[in-house]
Amino acid sequence: MNRRLLAGSITMFLGAALAVVPDLPAVATPAGEPYTLWYDEPAPDTDQGWETRSLPIGNGAMGATVFGGVAAERLQFNDKTLWTGGPGVPDYAFGNWDAPRPGALEGIRERIWKEGGIPATDVLAALGLKSDTPRHRRFGAYQSFGDVRLTFPGLPEQADGYRRELAVARGVAGVSFTAGGVRHTREYFASAPAGVIVARLATDRPGGVGFTARIAVPANRSATATAAGGRVTVKGNLSNNGMAYEAQLQVLNQGGTRTDNPDGTVTVSGADSAVLILGTGTDYAPDYPTYKGKDPHARLTARVDAGAARGYAKLLAAHQADHRALFGRAGLDLGGVMPAVPTDDLLAAYGSGDASADRALEQLFYQYGRYLLIASSRPGSLPANLQGVWNVLEAPPWQSDYHLNINLQMNYWPAEATNLAELAEPLHTYVDRLREPGRVTARQMYDAGGWVAHHASNIFGQTGAWDHPAYFFPESGAWLAGQLYDHYRYTLDEPFLRRTAYPVLKETARFWRDFLQTDPRDGTLVAVPSRSPELGASTAGASMSQQILWHLFTDLREAATRLGDRKEAAAAAKVLDRLDAGLRVGKWGQLQEWKEDIDDPAETHRHVSHLFSVHPGRQVSPRTTPELAEAAKVSLNARTDAGTGWSKAWKINFWARLLDGDRAHKLLADQLRTSTLANLWDTHPPFQIDGNFGATSGMTEMLLQSHLGTIDLLPALPGAWPQGRATGLRARGAHTLDLAWSSGRLSEVRLTPDERGTVRLRSDTFRDGARVVDRRDRPVGHRVEGDVLTFSAKAGETYRIT
Ligand code: FUC
């Protein structure tokens, strides 16, 4: 918060100011909007200002961030398809071998059987690209598209009554302030139905709106800017790969005048209000092997024309309806009341004694994760990348790509349980499409059938590896396939299972059947080479590899059985009979990370890969395997609570699955205190969006779990959340649930199954008995055994359990 601004304008936002000036007497402060981030100053116009303070909007395909400058506004924007690298670079090879290396894999395996573990770099040297190849140029990176820059002549640098906000429940960002006695308001939203970003600028005095609009793009491309009919068009090609891009910004004024300038800018003077409509396009297409489609001009022009013809009111109404239909499905009320303080102050004060404010921040953070998924992942677009859809740089950290050894997976952890299942479609389609290039990689690198991808990918079907030790992670496809099957477990969408999840599972398993080797030490099937992500030597049968493969073949057997494919089910069962499941308790009581008992108790690496079996996996739980769960706790404690943003988020999920709500909450608090930026983006550091999604997932896991076949209610409720309500959560088996609790005990459940069948609910409170009624309050027959309540449910009926 900017104290200088505050002093000058204390009367303008009394409620907000009083709550944060400690020496004023306490007064009743008006409560803030529960799901709004707001600030009393603009984001600084720098890369760091962008990262820590700008406010994101997005429609899945496009994103923008609002800086909120008074005299000069900046709207940085993105389009998920604008990437360097790929087939447009002459020597792009999808990460595959530059030349075949027959026998390379056999040589590596020989050494591992002899030596136990070998340097991970040796594996990549044998299998990967030559170390002198310019891999970044070929792999490419996600690009900033550019900035809409608005300059307002006559407006001061700073103004009174300043507020910049992002109302996540409405999906609208806004800036308002008073200058020269005139109230200025600016609204911004990204419309999924219209495929454009929309802004409206207005004042409370007629004729008060005047500005010049231009589009600025980074230097790594050719660019021409023209203005005609109030439309700014900037187009050209990326220098690296020739990708064609185009942005169009239509400026519409109400009153006043509008001028197209020869330098490709548009000026509005003396207008009552103005509406801006921004569209983007590239000639990218998600099709192997060229990944090149048509020039974007015609499609983009049609889209921006349509947006302009609709007008602001209709665009906003359609956007609100679309956004609320997703956002409003799930809610979390922990009893927090949002105090009227800016969000950066709320975050800074977290944990300092105001429990109600802390709960309010947690509720906001929870819903912000859902908001960010709605904004960065819509059907028909590419999946959310390391930064969702937002990137300001030409060379962003880790290319802002798709890391497949946890990060992309984590992005989608909250999708199902928080009732946003259709937003995972981009992930499903992306994985499905990776199979085609992945087949070539499987054949070339491993002489195997099926498909494979490694540790990171781009939008151009990169499935091979880099010569970096982290890159050896052929398990990524198997992990992702499990996520597709989990979509089925949540939705029971059989056409999806048949069409997408099952073919992906089958083809992934095909690769692994070829890749798995018999371990001469015990005759089990193991992955070799195999490594715990980003840690240690290349070995045989590292726990995470084996655990991922256990899930792959278990899911495949289940799916095949469901679809009546007996042959495939039997083949999967045969592998499972011999597969090392990757679960061992070692000499210091830990769950082993490696097949050999070599774990170092001092290792605090951020990846806790061997706990895949706890989350997102389902092999280890205090409910089913108490000894292994204890060992998992030993391992997790040894790793400590420290870690990058996403690592802390994963640990929330782990502790929730280990049924320790207080520890899960402690990790959430750690994440908020040490890994969250002022705009509530997760920071690795730097900004990386997976931690936002992982935290929302972890908070949900604290309240509801369904991975073991029984719907576990409030399995890890922390002491800090003695009462609350969660609505619209989803459980596997296609159930929607509302939960209410008080004094730390479940008080009411509402459950609506999509399909008929037996429902099994678990809660300690059931030990004291329960009442089940249907929608018309008629008692429903049920059984209680210990803490499990069972009844048969009809599709679409709503049951209330008290
Ligand atoms: C994995 C992690 C890093 C980072 C990167 C994008 O490699 O180990 O911490 O999150 O992905």
PDB file of C-alpha atoms and ligand atoms in Angstrom, residues 386 398 401 403 405-407 455 470 534 605-607 644 646 684 688 690, ligand 1:
ATOM      1  CA  LEU A 386       3.799 -22.663 -16.472  1.00  0.00           C
ATOM      2  CA  TRP A 398      11.615 -22.368 -18.252  1.00  0.00           C
ATOM      3  CA  ASP A 401       6.354 -24.218 -21.326  1.00  0.00           C
ATOM      4  CA  HIS A 403       6.803 -29.220 -17.781  1.00  0.00           C
ATOM      5  CA  ASN A 405       7.196 -33.965 -14.390  1.00  0.00           C
ATOM      6  CA  ILE A 406       4.670 -32.273 -12.109  1.00  0.00           C
ATOM      7  CA  ASN A 407       3.873 -28.751 -13.276  1.00  0.00           C
ATOM      8  CA  HIS A 455      10.203 -33.946 -19.002  1.00  0.00           C
ATOM      9  CA  ALA A 470      16.338 -33.467 -15.662  1.00  0.00           C
ATOM     10  CA  GLU A 534      15.623 -33.932 -10.818  1.00  0.00           C
ATOM     11  CA  HIS A 605      14.821 -31.574  -2.437  1.00  0.00           C
ATOM     12  CA  ARG A 606      11.566 -29.842  -3.477  1.00  0.00           C
ATOM     13  CA  HIS A 607      10.354 -32.855  -5.457  1.00  0.00           C
ATOM     14  CA  THR A 644       9.325 -23.605  -3.895  1.00  0.00           C
ATOM     15  CA  TRP A 646       4.523 -25.563  -6.096  1.00  0.00           C
ATOM     16  CA  HIS A 684       8.591 -20.441  -7.343  1.00  0.00           C
ATOM     17  CA  GLN A 688       4.780 -19.908 -11.669  1.00  0.00           C
ATOM     18  CA  ASP A 690       1.119 -24.337 -10.640  1.00  0.00           C
TER      19      ASP A 690
HETATM   20  C1  FUC B   1      10.544 -28.482 -12.552  1.00  0.00           C
HETATM   21  C2  FUC B   1      10.903 -28.046 -11.164  1.00  0.00           C
HETATM   22  C3  FUC B   1      11.406 -26.668 -11.079  1.00  0.00           C
HETATM   23  C4  FUC B   1      10.509 -25.761 -11.877  1.00  0.00           C
HETATM   24  C5  FUC B   1      10.407 -26.237 -13.283  1.00  0.00           C
HETATM   25  C6  FUC B   1       9.503 -25.394 -14.117  1.00  0.00           C
HETATM   26  O1  FUC B   1      11.672 -28.857 -13.273  1.00  0.00           O
HETATM   27  O2  FUC B   1      11.829 -28.874 -10.555  1.00  0.00           O
HETATM   28  O3  FUC B   1      11.371 -26.322  -9.723  1.00  0.00           O
HETATM   29  O4  FUC B   1       9.240 -25.761 -11.302  1.00  0.00           O
HETATM   30  O5  FUC B   1       9.883 -27.511 -13.291  1.00  0.00           O
END
